[in-house]
């Protein structure tokens, strides 16, 4: 069974921000890992599930958790 991560960090935009969706709902734009953690906290995900490099939690589209520059 292939389970998709609940969080998707979309590719960086031209300003370096990444659109975040959690359980399919758009929650905002993150400009750093701190923003990602803040969004996860605000959605009530348990602390132990907030590892930004956990592929079962976050699908990083282009660049991974440390890629914040635009690919355009």
PDB file of N, CA and C in Angstrom:
ATOM      1  N   UNK A   1       0.835  -1.177   0.000  1.00  0.00           N
ATOM      2  CA  UNK A   1       0.000   0.000   0.000  1.00  0.00           C
ATOM      3  C   UNK A   1       0.885   1.247   0.000  1.00  0.00           C
ATOM      4  N   UNK A   2       0.603   2.173  -0.936  1.00  0.00           N
ATOM      5  CA  UNK A   2       1.376   3.399  -1.074  1.00  0.00           C
ATOM      6  C   UNK A   2       0.631   4.554  -0.422  1.00  0.00           C
ATOM      7  N   UNK A   3       1.122   5.001   0.737  1.00  0.00           N
ATOM      8  CA  UNK A   3       0.480   6.081   1.474  1.00  0.00           C
ATOM      9  C   UNK A   3       1.244   7.374   1.198  1.00  0.00           C
ATOM     10  N   UNK A   4       0.514   8.409   0.806  1.00  0.00           N
ATOM     11  CA  UNK A   4       1.138   9.705   0.526  1.00  0.00           C
ATOM     12  C   UNK A   4       1.338  10.471   1.823  1.00  0.00           C
ATOM     13  N   UNK A   5       2.443  11.223   1.917  1.00  0.00           N
ATOM     14  CA  UNK A   5       2.662  12.045   3.100  1.00  0.00           C
ATOM     15  C   UNK A   5       1.553  13.092   3.231  1.00  0.00           C
ATOM     16  N   UNK A   6       1.183  13.455   4.454  1.00  0.00           N
ATOM     17  CA  UNK A   6       0.121  14.446   4.629  1.00  0.00           C
ATOM     18  C   UNK A   6       0.523  15.857   4.223  1.00  0.00           C
ATOM     19  N   UNK A   7       1.830  16.137   4.205  1.00  0.00           N
ATOM     20  CA  UNK A   7       2.314  17.480   3.905  1.00  0.00           C
ATOM     21  C   UNK A   7       3.053  17.468   2.573  1.00  0.00           C
ATOM     22  N   UNK A   8       2.758  18.468   1.739  1.00  0.00           N
ATOM     23  CA  UNK A   8       3.487  18.642   0.479  1.00  0.00           C
ATOM     24  C   UNK A   8       4.079  20.044   0.470  1.00  0.00           C
ATOM     25  N   UNK A   9       5.403  20.116   0.284  1.00  0.00           N
ATOM     26  CA  UNK A   9       6.098  21.391   0.095  1.00  0.00           C
ATOM     27  C   UNK A   9       6.362  21.504  -1.400  1.00  0.00           C
ATOM     28  N   UNK A  10       5.648  22.393  -2.042  1.00  0.00           N
ATOM     29  CA  UNK A  10       5.729  22.544  -3.486  1.00  0.00           C
ATOM     30  C   UNK A  10       7.031  23.234  -3.878  1.00  0.00           C
ATOM     31  N   UNK A  11       7.420  23.170  -5.155  1.00  0.00           N
ATOM     32  CA  UNK A  11       8.692  23.777  -5.576  1.00  0.00           C
ATOM     33  C   UNK A  11       8.772  25.259  -5.207  1.00  0.00           C
ATOM     34  N   UNK A  12       9.994  25.735  -4.980  1.00  0.00           N
ATOM     35  CA  UNK A  12      10.169  27.149  -4.642  1.00  0.00           C
ATOM     36  C   UNK A  12       9.638  28.056  -5.752  1.00  0.00           C
ATOM     37  N   UNK A  13       8.985  29.129  -5.346  1.00  0.00           N
ATOM     38  CA  UNK A  13       8.514  30.160  -6.280  1.00  0.00           C
ATOM     39  C   UNK A  13       9.666  31.122  -6.563  1.00  0.00           C
ATOM     40  N   UNK A  14       9.441  32.099  -7.411  1.00  0.00           N
ATOM     41  CA  UNK A  14      10.500  33.043  -7.770  1.00  0.00           C
ATOM     42  C   UNK A  14      11.006  33.844  -6.571  1.00  0.00           C
ATOM     43  N   UNK A  15      10.162  34.008  -5.544  1.00  0.00           N
ATOM     44  CA  UNK A  15      10.590  34.743  -4.347  1.00  0.00           C
ATOM     45  C   UNK A  15      11.205  33.828  -3.290  1.00  0.00           C
ATOM     46  N   UNK A  16      11.336  32.527  -3.591  1.00  0.00           N
ATOM     47  CA  UNK A  16      11.940  31.584  -2.661  1.00  0.00           C
ATOM     48  C   UNK A  16      10.953  30.903  -1.729  1.00  0.00           C
ATOM     49  N   UNK A  17       9.712  31.355  -1.707  1.00  0.00           N
ATOM     50  CA  UNK A  17       8.706  30.737  -0.849  1.00  0.00           C
ATOM     51  C   UNK A  17       8.188  29.440  -1.448  1.00  0.00           C
ATOM     52  N   UNK A  18       7.743  28.552  -0.582  1.00  0.00           N
ATOM     53  CA  UNK A  18       7.159  27.273  -1.002  1.00  0.00           C
ATOM     54  C   UNK A  18       5.719  27.199  -0.517  1.00  0.00           C
ATOM     55  N   UNK A  19       4.812  26.909  -1.435  1.00  0.00           N
ATOM     56  CA  UNK A  19       3.413  26.694  -1.062  1.00  0.00           C
ATOM     57  C   UNK A  19       3.340  25.381  -0.296  1.00  0.00           C
ATOM     58  N   UNK A  20       2.625  25.374   0.815  1.00  0.00           N
ATOM     59  CA  UNK A  20       2.450  24.161   1.608  1.00  0.00           C
ATOM     60  C   UNK A  20       0.995  23.727   1.574  1.00  0.00           C
ATOM     61  N   UNK A  21       0.807  22.428   1.392  1.00  0.00           N
ATOM     62  CA  UNK A  21      -0.519  21.853   1.543  1.00  0.00           C
ATOM     63  C   UNK A  21      -0.429  20.762   2.597  1.00  0.00           C
ATOM     64  N   UNK A  22      -1.448  20.702   3.434  1.00  0.00           N
ATOM     65  CA  UNK A  22      -1.518  19.679   4.477  1.00  0.00           C
ATOM     66  C   UNK A  22      -2.864  18.990   4.340  1.00  0.00           C
ATOM     67  N   UNK A  23      -2.808  17.687   4.138  1.00  0.00           N
ATOM     68  CA  UNK A  23      -4.009  16.885   3.878  1.00  0.00           C
ATOM     69  C   UNK A  23      -4.817  17.477   2.728  1.00  0.00           C
ATOM     70  N   UNK A  24      -4.104  17.954   1.697  1.00  0.00           N
ATOM     71  CA  UNK A  24      -4.745  18.474   0.497  1.00  0.00           C
ATOM     72  C   UNK A  24      -5.227  19.907   0.572  1.00  0.00           C
ATOM     73  N   UNK A  25      -5.147  20.523   1.741  1.00  0.00           N
ATOM     74  CA  UNK A  25      -5.599  21.905   1.900  1.00  0.00           C
ATOM     75  C   UNK A  25      -4.403  22.851   1.894  1.00  0.00           C
ATOM     76  N   UNK A  26      -4.508  23.914   1.118  1.00  0.00           N
ATOM     77  CA  UNK A  26      -3.444  24.913   1.079  1.00  0.00           C
ATOM     78  C   UNK A  26      -3.414  25.656   2.411  1.00  0.00           C
ATOM     79  N   UNK A  27      -2.242  25.682   3.058  1.00  0.00           N
ATOM     80  CA  UNK A  27      -2.145  26.335   4.366  1.00  0.00           C
ATOM     81  C   UNK A  27      -1.331  27.620   4.324  1.00  0.00           C
ATOM     82  N   UNK A  28      -0.573  27.842   3.271  1.00  0.00           N
ATOM     83  CA  UNK A  28       0.186  29.080   3.173  1.00  0.00           C
ATOM     84  C   UNK A  28       1.499  28.902   2.449  1.00  0.00           C
ATOM     85  N   UNK A  29       2.333  29.939   2.556  1.00  0.00           N
ATOM     86  CA  UNK A  29       3.645  29.963   1.921  1.00  0.00           C
ATOM     87  C   UNK A  29       4.705  29.957   3.017  1.00  0.00           C
ATOM     88  N   UNK A  30       5.652  29.043   2.893  1.00  0.00           N
ATOM     89  CA  UNK A  30       6.774  28.977   3.836  1.00  0.00           C
ATOM     90  C   UNK A  30       8.010  29.547   3.158  1.00  0.00           C
ATOM     91  N   UNK A  31       8.748  30.362   3.894  1.00  0.00           N
ATOM     92  CA  UNK A  31       9.978  30.950   3.376  1.00  0.00           C
ATOM     93  C   UNK A  31      11.214  30.392   4.076  1.00  0.00           C
ATOM     94  N   UNK A  32      10.985  29.485   5.035  1.00  0.00           N
ATOM     95  CA  UNK A  32      12.101  28.866   5.754  1.00  0.00           C
ATOM     96  C   UNK A  32      11.591  27.612   6.456  1.00  0.00           C
ATOM     97  N   UNK A  33      12.511  26.838   7.001  1.00  0.00           N
ATOM     98  CA  UNK A  33      12.115  25.659   7.777  1.00  0.00           C
ATOM     99  C   UNK A  33      11.329  26.057   9.024  1.00  0.00           C
ATOM    100  N   UNK A  34      11.639  27.229   9.574  1.00  0.00           N
ATOM    101  CA  UNK A  34      10.882  27.703  10.741  1.00  0.00           C
ATOM    102  C   UNK A  34       9.408  27.882  10.381  1.00  0.00           C
ATOM    103  N   UNK A  35       9.153  28.413   9.184  1.00  0.00           N
ATOM    104  CA  UNK A  35       7.765  28.569   8.737  1.00  0.00           C
ATOM    105  C   UNK A  35       7.082  27.209   8.597  1.00  0.00           C
ATOM    106  N   UNK A  36       7.806  26.236   8.048  1.00  0.00           N
ATOM    107  CA  UNK A  36       7.237  24.895   7.889  1.00  0.00           C
ATOM    108  C   UNK A  36       6.851  24.339   9.259  1.00  0.00           C
ATOM    109  N   UNK A  37       7.751  24.445  10.220  1.00  0.00           N
ATOM    110  CA  UNK A  37       7.470  23.951  11.571  1.00  0.00           C
ATOM    111  C   UNK A  37       6.287  24.683  12.197  1.00  0.00           C
ATOM    112  N   UNK A  38       6.186  25.984  11.943  1.00  0.00           N
ATOM    113  CA  UNK A  38       5.071  26.751  12.480  1.00  0.00           C
ATOM    114  C   UNK A  38       3.749  26.273  11.884  1.00  0.00           C
ATOM    115  N   UNK A  39       3.710  26.053  10.575  1.00  0.00           N
ATOM    116  CA  UNK A  39       2.490  25.537   9.946  1.00  0.00           C
ATOM    117  C   UNK A  39       2.125  24.164  10.509  1.00  0.00           C
ATOM    118  N   UNK A  40       3.120  23.304  10.702  1.00  0.00           N
ATOM    119  CA  UNK A  40       2.842  21.973  11.250  1.00  0.00           C
ATOM    120  C   UNK A  40       2.282  22.087  12.662  1.00  0.00           C
ATOM    121  N   UNK A  41       2.870  22.970  13.454  1.00  0.00           N
ATOM    122  CA  UNK A  41       2.386  23.177  14.823  1.00  0.00           C
ATOM    123  C   UNK A  41       0.943  23.697  14.825  1.00  0.00           C
ATOM    124  N   UNK A  42       0.670  24.657  13.955  1.00  0.00           N
ATOM    125  CA  UNK A  42      -0.679  25.254  13.908  1.00  0.00           C
ATOM    126  C   UNK A  42      -1.746  24.262  13.457  1.00  0.00           C
ATOM    127  N   UNK A  43      -1.354  23.250  12.702  1.00  0.00           N
ATOM    128  CA  UNK A  43      -2.332  22.262  12.255  1.00  0.00           C
ATOM    129  C   UNK A  43      -2.519  21.148  13.272  1.00  0.00           C
ATOM    130  N   UNK A  44      -1.723  21.176  14.347  1.00  0.00           N
ATOM    131  CA  UNK A  44      -1.908  20.210  15.416  1.00  0.00           C
ATOM    132  C   UNK A  44      -1.204  18.882  15.226  1.00  0.00           C
ATOM    133  N   UNK A  45      -0.261  18.821  14.293  1.00  0.00           N
ATOM    134  CA  UNK A  45       0.490  17.568  14.154  1.00  0.00           C
ATOM    135  C   UNK A  45       1.350  17.368  15.390  1.00  0.00           C
ATOM    136  N   UNK A  46       1.405  16.151  15.908  1.00  0.00           N
ATOM    137  CA  UNK A  46       2.193  15.879  17.121  1.00  0.00           C
ATOM    138  C   UNK A  46       3.671  16.219  16.931  1.00  0.00           C
ATOM    139  N   UNK A  47       4.312  16.653  18.000  1.00  0.00           N
ATOM    140  CA  UNK A  47       5.714  17.076  17.945  1.00  0.00           C
ATOM    141  C   UNK A  47       6.626  16.007  17.373  1.00  0.00           C
ATOM    142  N   UNK A  48       6.396  14.747  17.728  1.00  0.00           N
ATOM    143  CA  UNK A  48       7.282  13.692  17.248  1.00  0.00           C
ATOM    144  C   UNK A  48       7.143  13.462  15.747  1.00  0.00           C
ATOM    145  N   UNK A  49       6.107  14.002  15.133  1.00  0.00           N
ATOM    146  CA  UNK A  49       5.908  13.842  13.697  1.00  0.00           C
ATOM    147  C   UNK A  49       6.405  15.044  12.899  1.00  0.00           C
ATOM    148  N   UNK A  50       7.112  15.949  13.545  1.00  0.00           N
ATOM    149  CA  UNK A  50       7.515  17.167  12.861  1.00  0.00           C
ATOM    150  C   UNK A  50       8.954  17.145  12.379  1.00  0.00           C
ATOM    151  N   UNK A  51       9.478  16.018  11.967  1.00  0.00           N
ATOM    152  CA  UNK A  51      10.824  15.947  11.408  1.00  0.00           C
ATOM    153  C   UNK A  51      10.751  16.365   9.940  1.00  0.00           C
ATOM    154  N   UNK A  52      11.389  17.487   9.602  1.00  0.00           N
ATOM    155  CA  UNK A  52      11.255  18.035   8.255  1.00  0.00           C
ATOM    156  C   UNK A  52      11.884  17.155   7.169  1.00  0.00           C
ATOM    157  N   UNK A  53      12.730  16.228   7.560  1.00  0.00           N
ATOM    158  CA  UNK A  53      13.340  15.352   6.560  1.00  0.00           C
ATOM    159  C   UNK A  53      12.708  13.957   6.533  1.00  0.00           C
ATOM    160  N   UNK A  54      11.560  13.804   7.181  1.00  0.00           N
ATOM    161  CA  UNK A  54      10.861  12.523   7.205  1.00  0.00           C
ATOM    162  C   UNK A  54       9.972  12.409   5.971  1.00  0.00           C
ATOM    163  N   UNK A  55      10.313  11.507   5.030  1.00  0.00           N
ATOM    164  CA  UNK A  55       9.527  11.384   3.794  1.00  0.00           C
ATOM    165  C   UNK A  55       8.117  10.848   4.013  1.00  0.00           C
ATOM    166  N   UNK A  56       7.847  10.284   5.183  1.00  0.00           N
ATOM    167  CA  UNK A  56       6.483   9.842   5.479  1.00  0.00           C
ATOM    168  C   UNK A  56       5.612  11.002   5.950  1.00  0.00           C
ATOM    169  N   UNK A  57       6.242  12.122   6.323  1.00  0.00           N
ATOM    170  CA  UNK A  57       5.512  13.302   6.763  1.00  0.00           C
ATOM    171  C   UNK A  57       5.425  14.358   5.669  1.00  0.00           C
ATOM    172  N   UNK A  58       6.563  14.655   5.018  1.00  0.00           N
ATOM    173  CA  UNK A  58       6.603  15.745   4.037  1.00  0.00           C
ATOM    174  C   UNK A  58       7.155  15.254   2.709  1.00  0.00           C
ATOM    175  N   UNK A  59       6.426  15.539   1.660  1.00  0.00           N
ATOM    176  CA  UNK A  59       6.917  15.313   0.295  1.00  0.00           C
ATOM    177  C   UNK A  59       7.482  16.644  -0.190  1.00  0.00           C
ATOM    178  N   UNK A  60       8.808  16.685  -0.338  1.00  0.00           N
ATOM    179  CA  UNK A  60       9.478  17.894  -0.816  1.00  0.00           C
ATOM    180  C   UNK A  60       9.567  17.810  -2.329  1.00  0.00           C
ATOM    181  N   UNK A  61       8.900  18.698  -3.010  1.00  0.00           N
ATOM    182  CA  UNK A  61       8.945  18.719  -4.464  1.00  0.00           C
ATOM    183  C   UNK A  61      10.000  19.720  -4.907  1.00  0.00           C
ATOM    184  N   UNK A  62      11.077  19.205  -5.400  1.00  0.00           N
ATOM    185  CA  UNK A  62      12.235  19.965  -5.888  1.00  0.00           C
ATOM    186  C   UNK A  62      13.017  20.568  -4.726  1.00  0.00           C
ATOM    187  N   UNK A  63      14.222  20.094  -4.524  1.00  0.00           N
ATOM    188  CA  UNK A  63      15.154  20.741  -3.604  1.00  0.00           C
ATOM    189  C   UNK A  63      15.241  20.214  -2.191  1.00  0.00           C
ATOM    190  N   UNK A  64      14.254  19.512  -1.694  1.00  0.00           N
ATOM    191  CA  UNK A  64      14.319  19.018  -0.332  1.00  0.00           C
ATOM    192  C   UNK A  64      14.182  20.114   0.699  1.00  0.00           C
ATOM    193  N   UNK A  65      14.314  19.759   1.990  1.00  0.00           N
ATOM    194  CA  UNK A  65      14.069  20.725   3.054  1.00  0.00           C
ATOM    195  C   UNK A  65      15.066  21.889   3.102  1.00  0.00           C
ATOM    196  N   UNK A  66      16.173  21.769   2.394  1.00  0.00           N
ATOM    197  CA  UNK A  66      17.177  22.827   2.448  1.00  0.00           C
ATOM    198  C   UNK A  66      17.254  23.603   1.146  1.00  0.00           C
ATOM    199  N   UNK A  67      16.331  23.370   0.224  1.00  0.00           N
ATOM    200  CA  UNK A  67      16.288  24.085  -1.044  1.00  0.00           C
ATOM    201  C   UNK A  67      15.216  25.150  -1.052  1.00  0.00           C
ATOM    202  N   UNK A  68      15.631  26.399  -0.968  1.00  0.00           N
ATOM    203  CA  UNK A  68      14.681  27.508  -0.900  1.00  0.00           C
ATOM    204  C   UNK A  68      14.874  28.498  -2.028  1.00  0.00           C
ATOM    205  N   UNK A  69      15.698  28.191  -3.006  1.00  0.00           N
ATOM    206  CA  UNK A  69      15.885  29.080  -4.138  1.00  0.00           C
ATOM    207  C   UNK A  69      14.996  28.660  -5.284  1.00  0.00           C
ATOM    208  N   UNK A  70      14.536  29.625  -6.025  1.00  0.00           N
ATOM    209  CA  UNK A  70      13.679  29.354  -7.184  1.00  0.00           C
ATOM    210  C   UNK A  70      14.438  28.558  -8.233  1.00  0.00           C
ATOM    211  N   UNK A  71      13.703  27.649  -8.872  1.00  0.00           N
ATOM    212  CA  UNK A  71      14.302  26.877  -9.969  1.00  0.00           C
ATOM    213  C   UNK A  71      14.032  27.562 -11.292  1.00  0.00           C
ATOM    214  N   UNK A  72      13.308  28.661 -11.280  1.00  0.00           N
ATOM    215  CA  UNK A  72      12.953  29.366 -12.518  1.00  0.00           C
ATOM    216  C   UNK A  72      14.088  30.248 -12.983  1.00  0.00           C
TER     217      UNK A  72
END
